[in-house]
Coordinates of C-alpha atoms and ligand atoms in Angstrom, one line a residue:
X1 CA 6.1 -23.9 14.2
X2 CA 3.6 -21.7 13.9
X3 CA 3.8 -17.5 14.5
X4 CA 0.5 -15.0 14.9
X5 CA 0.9 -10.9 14.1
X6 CA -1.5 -9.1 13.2
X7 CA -0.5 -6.5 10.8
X8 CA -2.1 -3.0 11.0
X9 CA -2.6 -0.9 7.8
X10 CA -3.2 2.6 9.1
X11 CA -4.6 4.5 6.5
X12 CA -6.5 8.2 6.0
X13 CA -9.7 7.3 6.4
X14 CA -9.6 3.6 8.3
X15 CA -7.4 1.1 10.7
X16 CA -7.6 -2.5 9.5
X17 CA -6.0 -5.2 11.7
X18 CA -5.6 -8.8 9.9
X19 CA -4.4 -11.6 12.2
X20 CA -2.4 -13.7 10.6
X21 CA -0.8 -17.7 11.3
X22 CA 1.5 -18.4 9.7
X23 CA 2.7 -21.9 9.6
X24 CA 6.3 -22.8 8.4
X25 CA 8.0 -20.2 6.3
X26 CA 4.4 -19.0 4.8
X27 CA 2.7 -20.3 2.1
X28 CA 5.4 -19.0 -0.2
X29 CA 7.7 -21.6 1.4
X30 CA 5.4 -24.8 1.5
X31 CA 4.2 -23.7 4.6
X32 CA 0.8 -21.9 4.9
X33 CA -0.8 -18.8 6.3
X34 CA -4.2 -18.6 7.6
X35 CA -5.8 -15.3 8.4
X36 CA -7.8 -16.0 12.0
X37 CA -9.1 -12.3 12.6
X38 CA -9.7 -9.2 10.7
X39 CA -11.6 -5.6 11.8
X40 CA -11.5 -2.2 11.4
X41 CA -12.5 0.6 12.7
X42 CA -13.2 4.5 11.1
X43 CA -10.9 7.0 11.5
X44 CA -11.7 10.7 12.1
X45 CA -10.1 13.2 10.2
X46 CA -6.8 14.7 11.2
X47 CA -5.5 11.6 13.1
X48 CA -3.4 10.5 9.7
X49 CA -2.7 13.3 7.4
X50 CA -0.4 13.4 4.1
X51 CA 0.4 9.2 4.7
X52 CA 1.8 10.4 8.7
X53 CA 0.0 9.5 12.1
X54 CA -0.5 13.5 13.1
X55 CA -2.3 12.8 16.3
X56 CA -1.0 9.7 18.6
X57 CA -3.5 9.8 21.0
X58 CA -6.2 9.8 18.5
X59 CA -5.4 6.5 17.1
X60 CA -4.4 5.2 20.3
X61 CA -7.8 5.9 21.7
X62 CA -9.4 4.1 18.2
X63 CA -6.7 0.7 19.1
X64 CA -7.9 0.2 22.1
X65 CA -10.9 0.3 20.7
X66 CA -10.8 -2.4 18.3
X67 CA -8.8 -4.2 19.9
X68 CA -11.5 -4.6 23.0
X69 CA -14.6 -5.2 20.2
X70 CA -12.7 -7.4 17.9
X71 CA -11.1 -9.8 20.4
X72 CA -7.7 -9.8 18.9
X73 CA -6.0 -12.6 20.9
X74 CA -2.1 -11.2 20.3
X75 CA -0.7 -8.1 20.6
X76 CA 2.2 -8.3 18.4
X77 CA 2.1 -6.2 15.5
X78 CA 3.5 -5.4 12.3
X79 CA 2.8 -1.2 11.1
X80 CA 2.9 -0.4 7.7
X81 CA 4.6 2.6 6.5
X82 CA 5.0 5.3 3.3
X83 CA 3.6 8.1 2.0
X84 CA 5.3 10.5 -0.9
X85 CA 8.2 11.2 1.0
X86 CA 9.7 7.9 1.2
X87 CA 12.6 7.4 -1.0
X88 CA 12.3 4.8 -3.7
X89 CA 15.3 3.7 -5.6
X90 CA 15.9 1.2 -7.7
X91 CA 19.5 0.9 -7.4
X92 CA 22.7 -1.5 -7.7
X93 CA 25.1 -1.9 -5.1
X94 CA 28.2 -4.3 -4.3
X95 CA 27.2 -7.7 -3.8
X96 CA 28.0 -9.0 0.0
X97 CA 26.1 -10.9 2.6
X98 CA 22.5 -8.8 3.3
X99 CA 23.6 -8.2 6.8
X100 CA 26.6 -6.9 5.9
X101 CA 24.9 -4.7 3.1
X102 CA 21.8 -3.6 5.4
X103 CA 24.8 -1.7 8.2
X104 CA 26.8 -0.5 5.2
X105 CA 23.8 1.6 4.1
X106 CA 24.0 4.6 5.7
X107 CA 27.5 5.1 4.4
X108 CA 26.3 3.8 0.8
X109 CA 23.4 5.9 0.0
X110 CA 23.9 8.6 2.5
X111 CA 24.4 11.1 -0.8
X112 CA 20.6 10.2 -2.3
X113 CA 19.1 11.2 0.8
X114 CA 16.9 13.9 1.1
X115 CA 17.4 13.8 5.0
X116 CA 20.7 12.9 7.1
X117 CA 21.2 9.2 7.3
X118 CA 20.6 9.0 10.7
X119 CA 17.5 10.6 10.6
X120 CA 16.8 8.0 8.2
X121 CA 15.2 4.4 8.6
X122 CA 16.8 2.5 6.0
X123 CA 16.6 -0.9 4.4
X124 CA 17.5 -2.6 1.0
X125 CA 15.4 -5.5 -0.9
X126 CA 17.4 -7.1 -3.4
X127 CA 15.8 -8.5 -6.0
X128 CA 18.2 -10.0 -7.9
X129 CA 22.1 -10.6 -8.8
X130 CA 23.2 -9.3 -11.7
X131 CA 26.9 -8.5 -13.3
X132 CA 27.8 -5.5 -14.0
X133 CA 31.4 -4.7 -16.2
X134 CA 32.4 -8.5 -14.5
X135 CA 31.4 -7.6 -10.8
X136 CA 29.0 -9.2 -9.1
X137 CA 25.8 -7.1 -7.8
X138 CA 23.0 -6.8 -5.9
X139 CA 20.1 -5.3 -7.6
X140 CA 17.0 -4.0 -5.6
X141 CA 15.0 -1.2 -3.4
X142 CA 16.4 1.3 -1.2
X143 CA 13.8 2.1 1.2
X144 CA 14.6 5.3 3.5
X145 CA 11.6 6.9 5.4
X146 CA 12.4 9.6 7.8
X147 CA 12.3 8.1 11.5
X148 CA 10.2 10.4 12.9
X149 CA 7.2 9.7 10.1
X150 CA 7.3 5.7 11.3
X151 CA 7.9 7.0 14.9
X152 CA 4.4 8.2 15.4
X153 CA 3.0 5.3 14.4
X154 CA 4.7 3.2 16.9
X155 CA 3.9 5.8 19.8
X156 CA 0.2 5.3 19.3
X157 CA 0.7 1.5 19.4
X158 CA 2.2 0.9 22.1
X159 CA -0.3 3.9 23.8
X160 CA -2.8 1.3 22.7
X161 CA -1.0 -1.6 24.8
X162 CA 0.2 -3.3 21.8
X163 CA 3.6 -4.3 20.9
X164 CA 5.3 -3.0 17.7
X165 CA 7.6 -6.0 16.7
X166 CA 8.4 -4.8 12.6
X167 CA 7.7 -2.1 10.4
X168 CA 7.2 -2.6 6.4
X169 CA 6.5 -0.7 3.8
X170 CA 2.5 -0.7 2.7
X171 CA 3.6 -1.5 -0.7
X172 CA 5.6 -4.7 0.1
X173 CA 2.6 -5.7 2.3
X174 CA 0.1 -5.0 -0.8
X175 CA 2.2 -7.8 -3.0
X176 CA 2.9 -10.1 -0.4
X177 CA -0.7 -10.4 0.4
X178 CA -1.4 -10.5 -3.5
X179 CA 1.3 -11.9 -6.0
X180 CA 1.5 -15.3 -6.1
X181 CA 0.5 -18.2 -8.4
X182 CA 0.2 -16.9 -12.0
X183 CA 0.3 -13.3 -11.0
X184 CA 4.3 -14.7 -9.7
X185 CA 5.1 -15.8 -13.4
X186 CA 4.5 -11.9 -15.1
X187 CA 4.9 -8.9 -14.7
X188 CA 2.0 -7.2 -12.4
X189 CA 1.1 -3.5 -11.5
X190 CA -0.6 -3.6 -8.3
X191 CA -2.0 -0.4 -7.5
X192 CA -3.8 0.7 -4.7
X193 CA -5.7 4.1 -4.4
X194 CA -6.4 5.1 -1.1
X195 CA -8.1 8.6 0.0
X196 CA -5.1 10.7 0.3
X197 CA -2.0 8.0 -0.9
X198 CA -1.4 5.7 -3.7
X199 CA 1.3 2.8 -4.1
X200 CA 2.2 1.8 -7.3
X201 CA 4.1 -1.3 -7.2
X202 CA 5.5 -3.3 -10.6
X203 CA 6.8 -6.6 -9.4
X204 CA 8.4 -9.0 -11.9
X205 CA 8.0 -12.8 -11.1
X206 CA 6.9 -12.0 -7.8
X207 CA 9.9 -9.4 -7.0
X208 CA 9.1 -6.0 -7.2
X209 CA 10.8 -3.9 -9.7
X210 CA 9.7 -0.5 -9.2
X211 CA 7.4 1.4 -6.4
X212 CA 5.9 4.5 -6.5
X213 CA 3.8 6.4 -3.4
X214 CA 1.9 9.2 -5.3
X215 CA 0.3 11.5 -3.0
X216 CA -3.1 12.1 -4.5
X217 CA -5.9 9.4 -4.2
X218 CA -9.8 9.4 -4.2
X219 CA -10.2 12.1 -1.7
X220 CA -9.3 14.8 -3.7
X221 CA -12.7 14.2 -5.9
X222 CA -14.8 14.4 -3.0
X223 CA -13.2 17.8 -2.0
X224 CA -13.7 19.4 -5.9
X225 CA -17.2 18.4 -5.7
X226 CA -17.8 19.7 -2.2
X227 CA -16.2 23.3 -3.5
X228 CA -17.8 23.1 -6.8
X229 CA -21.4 22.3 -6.0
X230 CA -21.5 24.3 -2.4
X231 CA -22.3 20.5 -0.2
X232 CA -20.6 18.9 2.9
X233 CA -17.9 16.5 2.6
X234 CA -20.5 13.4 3.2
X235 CA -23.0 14.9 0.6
X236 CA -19.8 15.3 -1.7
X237 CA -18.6 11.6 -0.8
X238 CA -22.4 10.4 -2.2
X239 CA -22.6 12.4 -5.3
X240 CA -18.9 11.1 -6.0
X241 CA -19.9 7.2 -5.7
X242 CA -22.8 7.9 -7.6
X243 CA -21.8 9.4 -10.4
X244 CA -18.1 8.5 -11.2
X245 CA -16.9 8.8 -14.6
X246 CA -18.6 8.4 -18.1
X247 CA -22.4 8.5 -16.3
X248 CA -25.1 10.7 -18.0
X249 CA -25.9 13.3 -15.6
X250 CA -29.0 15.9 -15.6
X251 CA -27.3 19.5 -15.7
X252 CA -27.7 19.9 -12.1
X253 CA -25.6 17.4 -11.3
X254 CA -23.0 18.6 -14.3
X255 CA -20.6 20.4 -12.1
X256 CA -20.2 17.5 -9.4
X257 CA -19.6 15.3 -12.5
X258 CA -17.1 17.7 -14.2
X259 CA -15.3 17.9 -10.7
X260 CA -14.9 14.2 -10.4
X261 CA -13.7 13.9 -14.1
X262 CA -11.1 16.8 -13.7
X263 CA -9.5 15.4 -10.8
X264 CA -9.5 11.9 -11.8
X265 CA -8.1 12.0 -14.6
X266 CA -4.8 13.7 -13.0
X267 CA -4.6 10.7 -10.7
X268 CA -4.9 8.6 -13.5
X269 CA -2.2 10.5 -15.5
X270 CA -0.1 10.3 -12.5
X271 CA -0.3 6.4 -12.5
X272 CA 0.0 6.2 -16.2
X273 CA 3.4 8.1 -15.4
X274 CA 4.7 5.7 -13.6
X275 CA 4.1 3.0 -15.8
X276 CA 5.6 5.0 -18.7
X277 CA 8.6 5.7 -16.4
X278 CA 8.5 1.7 -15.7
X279 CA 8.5 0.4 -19.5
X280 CA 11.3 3.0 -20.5
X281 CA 13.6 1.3 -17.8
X282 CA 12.7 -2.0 -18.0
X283 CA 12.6 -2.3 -21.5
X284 CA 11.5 -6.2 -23.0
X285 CA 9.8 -6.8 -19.7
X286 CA 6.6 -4.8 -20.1
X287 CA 3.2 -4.5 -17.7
X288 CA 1.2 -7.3 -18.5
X289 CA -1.8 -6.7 -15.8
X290 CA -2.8 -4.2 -13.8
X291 CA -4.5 -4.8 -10.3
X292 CA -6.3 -2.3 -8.8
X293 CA -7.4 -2.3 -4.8
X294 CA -8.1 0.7 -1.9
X295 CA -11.4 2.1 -1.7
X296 CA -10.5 4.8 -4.5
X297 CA -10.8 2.3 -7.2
X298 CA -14.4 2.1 -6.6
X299 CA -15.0 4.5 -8.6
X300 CA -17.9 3.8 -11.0
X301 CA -15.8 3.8 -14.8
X302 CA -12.6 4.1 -13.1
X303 CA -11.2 0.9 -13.8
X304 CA -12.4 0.9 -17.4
X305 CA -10.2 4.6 -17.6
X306 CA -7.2 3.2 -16.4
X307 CA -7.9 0.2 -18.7
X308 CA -8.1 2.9 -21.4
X309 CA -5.3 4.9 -20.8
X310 CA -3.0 2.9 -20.1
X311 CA -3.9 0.1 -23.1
X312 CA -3.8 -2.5 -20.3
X313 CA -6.1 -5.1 -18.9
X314 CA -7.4 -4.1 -15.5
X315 CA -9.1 -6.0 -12.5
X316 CA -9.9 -6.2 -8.4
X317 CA -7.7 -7.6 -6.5
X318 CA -8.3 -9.5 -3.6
X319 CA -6.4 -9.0 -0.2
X320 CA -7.8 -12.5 1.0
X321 CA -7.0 -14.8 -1.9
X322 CA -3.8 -15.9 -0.4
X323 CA -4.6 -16.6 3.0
X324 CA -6.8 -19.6 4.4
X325 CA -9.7 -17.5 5.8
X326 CA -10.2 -18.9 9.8
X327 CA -14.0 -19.8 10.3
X328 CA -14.4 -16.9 12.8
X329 CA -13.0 -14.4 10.5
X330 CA -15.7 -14.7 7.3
X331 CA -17.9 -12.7 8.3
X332 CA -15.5 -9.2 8.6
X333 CA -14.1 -9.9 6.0
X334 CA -16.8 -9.4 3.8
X335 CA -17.0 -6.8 1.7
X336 CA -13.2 -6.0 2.5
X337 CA -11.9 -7.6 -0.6
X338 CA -10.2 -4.8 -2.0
X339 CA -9.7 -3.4 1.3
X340 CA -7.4 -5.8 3.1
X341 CA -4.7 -6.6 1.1
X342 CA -2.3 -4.3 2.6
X343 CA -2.9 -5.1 6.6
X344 CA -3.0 -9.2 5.6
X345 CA 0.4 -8.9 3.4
X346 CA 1.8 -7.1 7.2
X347 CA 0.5 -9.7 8.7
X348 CA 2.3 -12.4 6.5
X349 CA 5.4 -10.6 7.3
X350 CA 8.3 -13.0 8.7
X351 CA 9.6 -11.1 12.1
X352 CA 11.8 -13.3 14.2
X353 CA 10.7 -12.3 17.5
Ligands
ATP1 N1 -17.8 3.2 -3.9 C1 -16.9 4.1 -4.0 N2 -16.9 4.9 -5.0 C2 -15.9 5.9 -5.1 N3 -15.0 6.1 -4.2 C3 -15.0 5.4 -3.1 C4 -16.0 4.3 -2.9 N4 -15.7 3.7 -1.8 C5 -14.7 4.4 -1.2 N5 -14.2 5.3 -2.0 C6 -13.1 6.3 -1.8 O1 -12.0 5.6 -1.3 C7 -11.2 6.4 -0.5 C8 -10.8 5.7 0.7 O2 -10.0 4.6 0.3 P1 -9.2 3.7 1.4 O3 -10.2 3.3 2.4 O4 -8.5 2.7 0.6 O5 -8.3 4.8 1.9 P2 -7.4 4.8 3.2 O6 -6.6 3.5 3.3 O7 -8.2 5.1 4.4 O8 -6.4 6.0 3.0 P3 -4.9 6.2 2.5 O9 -4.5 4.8 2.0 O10 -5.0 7.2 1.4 O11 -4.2 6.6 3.6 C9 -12.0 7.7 -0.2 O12 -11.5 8.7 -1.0 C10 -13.4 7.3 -0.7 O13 -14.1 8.4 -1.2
MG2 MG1 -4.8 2.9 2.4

C-alpha cells in the first residue's frame, strides 16, 4: 500500500513542502519512497523567530499560498519541530514494550525537565538494548519540547486548510532523508546550519547517538556585517556570500570580512563542541564524516574550516539522494540539494493515519 504526506520544514528564513510516497514500509524496509512534489516559498521576518512560529497568521497566509501555486495534491502533513530549547538526552531507561515506555514517560523523566511534564510533548527513540549490572535496557533519545512551541505550528496549518497528522523532530527528519547505504555502516555527523538554528546529529549505523540544536546559524554573520560596515541586511547578506572566509579582500571590504570570520568561527567552535562532547562519551566509536546541509554551509571556505578544525573529512549532503525523484518534481528541486533534506526526511515519516 502506498501513503502520501508531505512534510513541511518550517524554517527562519523559508517553508519547504516535499511530497512524499511512500510504498511499503519505505525504502528502509524493501519498500520504496518517491518524492512527487516539492516547493517553497520565502518567508518574511518575524513569522519564525528563535526556531518558534511567532506569528500564525503570517505563515498561514504563506501555506495557502504555496499550496494554491505548487499544486500539492494532499493535505496531510508532517511539521518538523526544535530549536535550543528542546531537551536532548541521551539516556537509559527500563526495558518494556515502547508503548508501555512512551505513557510511563512523564513519570520517568519528569525530574530532567526544564518545564512541567504536562507542559511537555514527550517521546523516546531507543536505539538500542543494552545490559546494564544484569538488567535489560533501553538505550536512546528523550525528546521533550514545550507544547506550546509545536502548538503554533499546528495553528497556522490547519489556518492554512491543511491537516497536521504527526510532528518530528527536524533532526530525525535530516537523517532519515540522508543516512542510509554506506553512510548506515559508520558513524556520521550530519549537520545542518540554518539562519538562526543548527542540528547537530551523530547517528551510528544509521541510529542516532547524540543531537544537538545550537542556536546560532548563518544569520548572525549577515547581522555583524550589516553593524560593522553601516549596510542593510540584503547588502550585508551579498558581501557575506561573496566574501566568506580565507578570501583576499581590498581594505574596504576588511571590516565585512573580519565580521564574517569573528562570528563564524564561534559557530564553528560551537559545533566542534559538540563533537568533542560526542567522542568523550562514545569513546571507540569516533566521527568518521561530517555532512554538512542548510543554506549556512554555503559559505565560501566554510566547509574547508570545519574540515580544519575539526580534523575531519567534510562534504554536501543531499536531501534528494534517497528518494525516487517523480518526473514532475525535477525541476523544484533544483538547486535545493542541500536545502531539502529536512522537509523530505518528514515526509518519509511512517504516520498511521
Ligand atoms: N551562498 C551562501 N553563502 C553564505 N550564506 C548563505 C548562502 N546561501 C544561504 N546562506 C545563508 O543561509 C542561511 C539560511 O539557511 P536556511 O535556508 O537553511 O535557513 P532556514 O531553514 O530558513 O532557517 P533555520 O533553519 O535557522 O530556521 C542564511 O543565514 C543565509 O545567509
Ligand atoms: Mg532550516
Amino acid at each position: 500500500m502506498a501513503t502520501r504526506v508531505i512534510g513541511v520544514d518550517i524554517g527562519t528564513t523559508q517553508v519547504r513542502a516535499a511530497e512524499v510516497e511512500l510504498s511499503g514500509k519505505g525504502p528502509g524496509a524493501g519498500g520504496s519512497a518517491t518524492l512527487v512534489n516539492f516547493a517553497t516559498a520565502q518567508l518574511p521576518a518575524g513569522v519564525v523567530g528563535d526556531g518558534e512560529v511567532l506569528d500564525t497568521a503570517g505563515l498561514a497566509a504563506v501555506l495557502k499560498q504555496l499550496w494554491a501555486s505548487a499544486k500539492f495534491s494532499d493535505k496531510q502533513v508532517v511539521v518538523g519541530f526544535g530549536n535550543q530549547r528542546t531537551v536532548l538526552r541521551e539516556l537509559e531507561l527500563s526495558s518494556m514494550p515502547l508503548a508501555e515506555l512512551r505513557s510511563s514517560l512523564p513519570f520517568q523523566v519528569a525530574e530532567m525537565l526544564p518545564m512541567s511534564a504536562d507542559e511537555a510533548l514527550l517521546d523516546f527513540y531507543p536505539t538500542a538494548e543494552v545490559e546494564v549490572d544484569g538488567a535489560k535496557q533501553l538505550r536512546g533519545i528523550l525528546v521533550a519540547a514545550s507544547k506550546h512551541a509545536v502548538a503554533n505550528a499546528i495553528v497556522a496549518v490547519e489556518a492554512a486548510g491543511l491537516r497536521p497528522i504527526g510532528v518530528d523532530l527536524s533532526a530525525f527528519a535530516l537523517l532519515r532523508a540522508q543516512v542510509f547505504g554506506d553512510w548506515a555502516q559508520q558513524v556520521v555527523a550530519l549537520v545542518d546550519i540554518g539562519a538562526r538554528t543548527t542540528n547537530v546529529v551523530v547517528a551510528q549505523n544509521g541510529m542516532p547517538r547524540f543531537i544537538r540544536v545550537l542556536p546560532s546559524g548563518g544569520a548572525e554573520a549577515t547581522d555583524a556585517v550589516a553593524s560593522a560596515m553601516k549596510v542593510s541586511l540584503p547588502e550585508a547578506e551579498e558581501y557575506k556570500r561573496r566574501i566568506g572566509i580565507g578570501t583576499e579582500v581590498g581594505p574596504e571590504y576588511q571590516l565585512a570580512k573580519d565580521a564574517i570570520a569573528t562570528t563564524t568561527k564561534t559557530l564553528v567552535d560551537a559545533v566542534r563542541n559538540t563533537f568533542v562532547y560526542y567522542a568523550g562519551n562514545n569513546p571507540g566509536a569516533g566521527i568518521q564524516h561530517v555532512v554538512i546541509t542548510g543554506g549556512g554551509s554555503h559559505l565560501p571556505g566554510l566547509g574547508q574550516y570545519l574540515a580544519s578544525a575539526s580534523r575531519l573529512p567534510v562534504s554536501f549532503g543531499d536531501g534528494f539522494s534517497r528518494v525516487k525523484v517523480a518526473k514532475k518534481a525535477t525541476t523544484s528541486v533544483a538547486g535545493y540539494e542541500t536545502l531539502g533534506a529536512i522537509a523530505v526526511g518528514l515526509g518519509m515519516m511512517e504516520v498511521s493515519s
